């Protein structure tokens, strides 16, 4: 990388840190290209991103963001998983770490709140933002459905009674 590329990379990483809800720091001990591609695909499907960065450039990009606490975690071959949804990146990273022993979670941060490995794993067990929205919509729609069913029931009973009288008179 030349100086201009490094400057652009730091600016892009700083922008990412300013926009995301969570950053998970991972350590890679010899992931193959196929494994790394699979991880990036899973992250993309979940609405998250995964970047491998030089530690010095990542530390420079942390300046002016809420994620200064992860600066100490940036040693060795690390990757940064991030997402706007506070659960998505953590969930994918934890699932991938379970199936791959060359990939480990070091820690992370959710805004100014630093997370250790246990904190990232606890975050991964929470429902995602979309799941929470679906539950709220279900809770809102359920009473309306019940009201419609209750309001419709007397009319249906009246129709059955009239139908029975009509069949009785026709017979």
mmCIF file of C-alpha atoms in Angstrom:
data_model
loop_
_atom_site.group_PDB
_atom_site.id
_atom_site.type_symbol
_atom_site.label_atom_id
_atom_site.label_comp_id
_atom_site.label_asym_id
_atom_site.label_seq_id
_atom_site.Cartn_x
_atom_site.Cartn_y
_atom_site.Cartn_z
ATOM 1 C CA UNK A 1 0.000 0.000 0.000
ATOM 2 C CA UNK A 2 1.252 3.444 -0.786
ATOM 3 C CA UNK A 3 0.598 6.488 1.390
ATOM 4 C CA UNK A 4 -2.570 7.579 -0.495
ATOM 5 C CA UNK A 5 -4.095 4.097 -0.228
ATOM 6 C CA UNK A 6 -3.320 3.982 3.490
ATOM 7 C CA UNK A 7 -4.927 7.398 4.012
ATOM 8 C CA UNK A 8 -8.049 6.303 2.127
ATOM 9 C CA UNK A 9 -8.204 3.018 4.066
ATOM 10 C CA UNK A 10 -7.900 4.819 7.419
ATOM 11 C CA UNK A 11 -10.618 7.306 6.404
ATOM 12 C CA UNK A 12 -12.940 4.484 5.314
ATOM 13 C CA UNK A 13 -12.305 2.518 8.516
ATOM 14 C CA UNK A 14 -12.910 5.648 10.614
ATOM 15 C CA UNK A 15 -16.218 6.201 8.776
ATOM 16 C CA UNK A 16 -17.153 2.586 9.480
ATOM 17 C CA UNK A 17 -16.372 2.986 13.189
ATOM 18 C CA UNK A 18 -18.536 6.111 13.296
ATOM 19 C CA UNK A 19 -21.574 4.378 11.751
ATOM 20 C CA UNK A 20 -21.649 0.891 13.293
ATOM 21 C CA UNK A 21 -23.319 -0.342 16.461
ATOM 22 C CA UNK A 22 -20.780 -3.034 17.353
ATOM 23 C CA UNK A 23 -17.204 -4.032 16.505
ATOM 24 C CA UNK A 24 -15.961 -7.553 17.247
ATOM 25 C CA UNK A 25 -12.196 -8.119 17.244
ATOM 26 C CA UNK A 26 -11.159 -11.599 16.098
ATOM 27 C CA UNK A 27 -7.838 -13.359 15.771
ATOM 28 C CA UNK A 28 -7.062 -15.445 12.706
ATOM 29 C CA UNK A 29 -4.502 -18.213 13.001
ATOM 30 C CA UNK A 30 -4.124 -19.426 9.440
ATOM 31 C CA UNK A 31 -7.595 -19.197 7.916
ATOM 32 C CA UNK A 32 -7.611 -20.431 4.346
ATOM 33 C CA UNK A 33 -8.922 -18.264 1.530
ATOM 34 C CA UNK A 34 -12.028 -20.457 1.281
ATOM 35 C CA UNK A 35 -12.736 -20.121 5.011
ATOM 36 C CA UNK A 36 -12.209 -16.365 4.903
ATOM 37 C CA UNK A 37 -14.504 -16.079 1.880
ATOM 38 C CA UNK A 38 -17.163 -18.159 3.628
ATOM 39 C CA UNK A 39 -16.922 -15.942 6.717
ATOM 40 C CA UNK A 40 -17.257 -12.775 4.644
ATOM 41 C CA UNK A 41 -20.283 -14.260 2.848
ATOM 42 C CA UNK A 42 -21.997 -15.104 6.143
ATOM 43 C CA UNK A 43 -21.254 -11.618 7.459
ATOM 44 C CA UNK A 44 -22.658 -10.010 4.316
ATOM 45 C CA UNK A 45 -25.830 -12.139 4.537
ATOM 46 C CA UNK A 46 -26.335 -10.954 8.132
ATOM 47 C CA UNK A 47 -25.797 -7.302 7.236
ATOM 48 C CA UNK A 48 -22.312 -7.146 8.740
ATOM 49 C CA UNK A 49 -18.809 -6.653 7.367
ATOM 50 C CA UNK A 50 -15.498 -8.340 8.083
ATOM 51 C CA UNK A 51 -12.176 -6.625 7.382
ATOM 52 C CA UNK A 52 -8.605 -7.621 8.039
ATOM 53 C CA UNK A 53 -6.516 -4.567 8.790
ATOM 54 C CA UNK A 54 -3.026 -3.631 9.780
ATOM 55 C CA UNK A 55 -3.147 -2.929 13.491
ATOM 56 C CA UNK A 56 -1.358 0.405 13.217
ATOM 57 C CA UNK A 57 -3.842 1.684 10.593
ATOM 58 C CA UNK A 58 -6.808 0.448 12.642
ATOM 59 C CA UNK A 59 -5.493 2.228 15.738
ATOM 60 C CA UNK A 60 -5.170 5.459 13.758
ATOM 61 C CA UNK A 61 -8.743 5.011 12.465
ATOM 62 C CA UNK A 62 -10.043 4.625 16.035
ATOM 63 C CA UNK A 63 -9.198 8.261 16.858
ATOM 64 C CA UNK A 64 -12.320 10.358 17.280
ATOM 65 C CA UNK A 65 -14.689 7.384 17.602
ATOM 66 C CA UNK A 66 -16.371 5.631 20.530
ATOM 67 C CA UNK A 67 -14.312 2.480 19.927
ATOM 68 C CA UNK A 68 -11.003 3.589 21.461
ATOM 69 C CA UNK A 69 -11.322 0.742 23.994
ATOM 70 C CA UNK A 70 -10.546 -1.909 21.362
ATOM 71 C CA UNK A 71 -7.117 -0.387 20.631
ATOM 72 C CA UNK A 72 -5.481 -2.691 23.215
ATOM 73 C CA UNK A 73 -6.976 -5.766 21.496
ATOM 74 C CA UNK A 74 -5.282 -4.995 18.179
ATOM 75 C CA UNK A 75 -2.216 -7.209 18.427
ATOM 76 C CA UNK A 76 -1.263 -10.015 16.083
ATOM 77 C CA UNK A 77 -3.295 -11.068 13.050
ATOM 78 C CA UNK A 78 -6.716 -9.606 13.785
ATOM 79 C CA UNK A 79 -9.897 -9.013 11.852
ATOM 80 C CA UNK A 80 -12.697 -6.572 12.582
ATOM 81 C CA UNK A 81 -16.322 -7.661 12.272
ATOM 82 C CA UNK A 82 -18.800 -4.793 12.436
ATOM 83 C CA UNK A 83 -22.482 -4.140 11.893
ATOM 84 C CA UNK A 84 -25.083 -1.459 12.443
ATOM 85 C CA UNK A 85 -27.299 -4.033 14.177
ATOM 86 C CA UNK A 86 -25.565 -4.611 17.531
ATOM 87 C CA UNK A 87 -26.184 -8.361 17.378
ATOM 88 C CA UNK A 88 -25.481 -9.379 13.760
ATOM 89 C CA UNK A 89 -21.653 -9.287 13.702
ATOM 90 C CA UNK A 90 -21.361 -10.924 17.132
ATOM 91 C CA UNK A 91 -23.785 -13.705 16.190
ATOM 92 C CA UNK A 92 -21.967 -14.613 12.960
ATOM 93 C CA UNK A 93 -18.516 -14.413 14.592
ATOM 94 C CA UNK A 94 -19.534 -16.669 17.495
ATOM 95 C CA UNK A 95 -21.149 -19.217 15.152
ATOM 96 C CA UNK A 96 -18.073 -19.253 12.904
ATOM 97 C CA UNK A 97 -15.730 -19.615 15.899
ATOM 98 C CA UNK A 98 -17.676 -22.711 17.030
ATOM 99 C CA UNK A 99 -16.999 -24.469 13.733
ATOM 100 C CA UNK A 100 -13.440 -23.280 13.118
ATOM 101 C CA UNK A 101 -10.610 -23.636 15.638
ATOM 102 C CA UNK A 102 -8.325 -21.238 13.695
ATOM 103 C CA UNK A 103 -10.701 -18.354 14.376
ATOM 104 C CA UNK A 104 -11.089 -16.929 17.859
ATOM 105 C CA UNK A 105 -12.908 -13.975 19.342
ATOM 106 C CA UNK A 106 -10.679 -11.584 21.287
ATOM 107 C CA UNK A 107 -13.274 -9.035 22.401
ATOM 108 C CA UNK A 108 -15.064 -6.029 21.038
ATOM 109 C CA UNK A 109 -17.042 -2.945 21.813
ATOM 110 C CA UNK A 110 -20.566 -1.681 21.522
ATOM 111 C CA UNK A 111 -20.096 2.063 21.259
ATOM 112 C CA UNK A 112 -18.060 3.227 24.238
ATOM 113 C CA UNK A 113 -18.788 -0.019 26.129
ATOM 114 C CA UNK A 114 -15.914 -2.501 25.926
ATOM 115 C CA UNK A 115 -16.821 -6.195 25.653
ATOM 116 C CA UNK A 116 -14.734 -9.185 26.620
ATOM 117 C CA UNK A 117 -15.160 -12.610 24.992
ATOM 118 C CA UNK A 118 -18.022 -13.499 27.344
ATOM 119 C CA UNK A 119 -19.705 -10.160 26.562
ATOM 120 C CA UNK A 120 -19.534 -10.817 22.811
ATOM 121 C CA UNK A 121 -20.943 -14.330 23.320
ATOM 122 C CA UNK A 122 -23.765 -12.959 25.480
ATOM 123 C CA UNK A 123 -24.525 -10.356 22.820
ATOM 124 C CA UNK A 124 -24.696 -13.124 20.200
ATOM 125 C CA UNK A 125 -27.472 -14.892 22.134
ATOM 126 C CA UNK A 126 -29.792 -11.867 21.956
ATOM 127 C CA UNK A 127 -32.395 -11.680 19.175
ATOM 128 C CA UNK A 128 -31.472 -9.481 16.227
ATOM 129 C CA UNK A 129 -33.101 -6.153 15.520
ATOM 130 C CA UNK A 130 -35.270 -7.677 12.765
ATOM 131 C CA UNK A 131 -36.445 -10.471 15.081
ATOM 132 C CA UNK A 132 -37.394 -7.909 17.741
ATOM 133 C CA UNK A 133 -39.304 -5.864 15.167
ATOM 134 C CA UNK A 134 -41.185 -8.981 14.040
ATOM 135 C CA UNK A 135 -42.136 -9.769 17.638
ATOM 136 C CA UNK A 136 -43.402 -6.226 18.204
ATOM 137 C CA UNK A 137 -45.468 -6.327 15.013
ATOM 138 C CA UNK A 138 -46.877 -9.701 16.079
ATOM 139 C CA UNK A 139 -47.835 -8.306 19.475
ATOM 140 C CA UNK A 140 -49.527 -5.311 17.867
ATOM 141 C CA UNK A 141 -51.408 -7.378 15.265
ATOM 142 C CA UNK A 142 -52.606 -10.116 17.665
ATOM 143 C CA UNK A 143 -55.234 -8.019 19.505
ATOM 144 C CA UNK A 144 -56.609 -6.672 16.220
ATOM 145 C CA UNK A 145 -56.961 -10.214 14.899
ATOM 146 C CA UNK A 146 -58.759 -11.304 18.070
ATOM 147 C CA UNK A 147 -61.128 -8.320 17.874
ATOM 148 C CA UNK A 148 -61.935 -9.124 14.240
ATOM 149 C CA UNK A 149 -62.613 -12.755 15.140
ATOM 150 C CA UNK A 150 -64.860 -11.792 18.066
ATOM 151 C CA UNK A 151 -66.752 -9.213 16.008
ATOM 152 C CA UNK A 152 -67.265 -11.678 13.202
ATOM 153 C CA UNK A 153 -68.471 -14.541 15.428
ATOM 154 C CA UNK A 154 -72.021 -13.237 16.184
ATOM 155 C CA UNK A 155 -72.656 -12.548 12.508
ATOM 156 C CA UNK A 156 -71.527 -16.063 11.614
ATOM 157 C CA UNK A 157 -73.783 -17.549 14.303
ATOM 158 C CA UNK A 158 -76.752 -15.508 13.053
ATOM 159 C CA UNK A 159 -76.081 -16.675 9.494
ATOM 160 C CA UNK A 160 -76.010 -20.321 10.639
ATOM 161 C CA UNK A 161 -79.336 -19.894 12.519
ATOM 162 C CA UNK A 162 -81.019 -18.289 9.498
ATOM 163 C CA UNK A 163 -79.610 -21.000 7.246
ATOM 164 C CA UNK A 164 -80.992 -23.684 9.577
ATOM 165 C CA UNK A 165 -84.465 -22.056 9.540
ATOM 166 C CA UNK A 166 -84.355 -21.809 5.750
ATOM 167 C CA UNK A 167 -83.433 -25.490 5.425
ATOM 168 C CA UNK A 168 -86.187 -26.432 7.905
ATOM 169 C CA UNK A 169 -88.868 -24.512 5.978
ATOM 170 C CA UNK A 170 -87.635 -25.875 2.644
ATOM 171 C CA UNK A 171 -87.924 -29.448 3.900
#
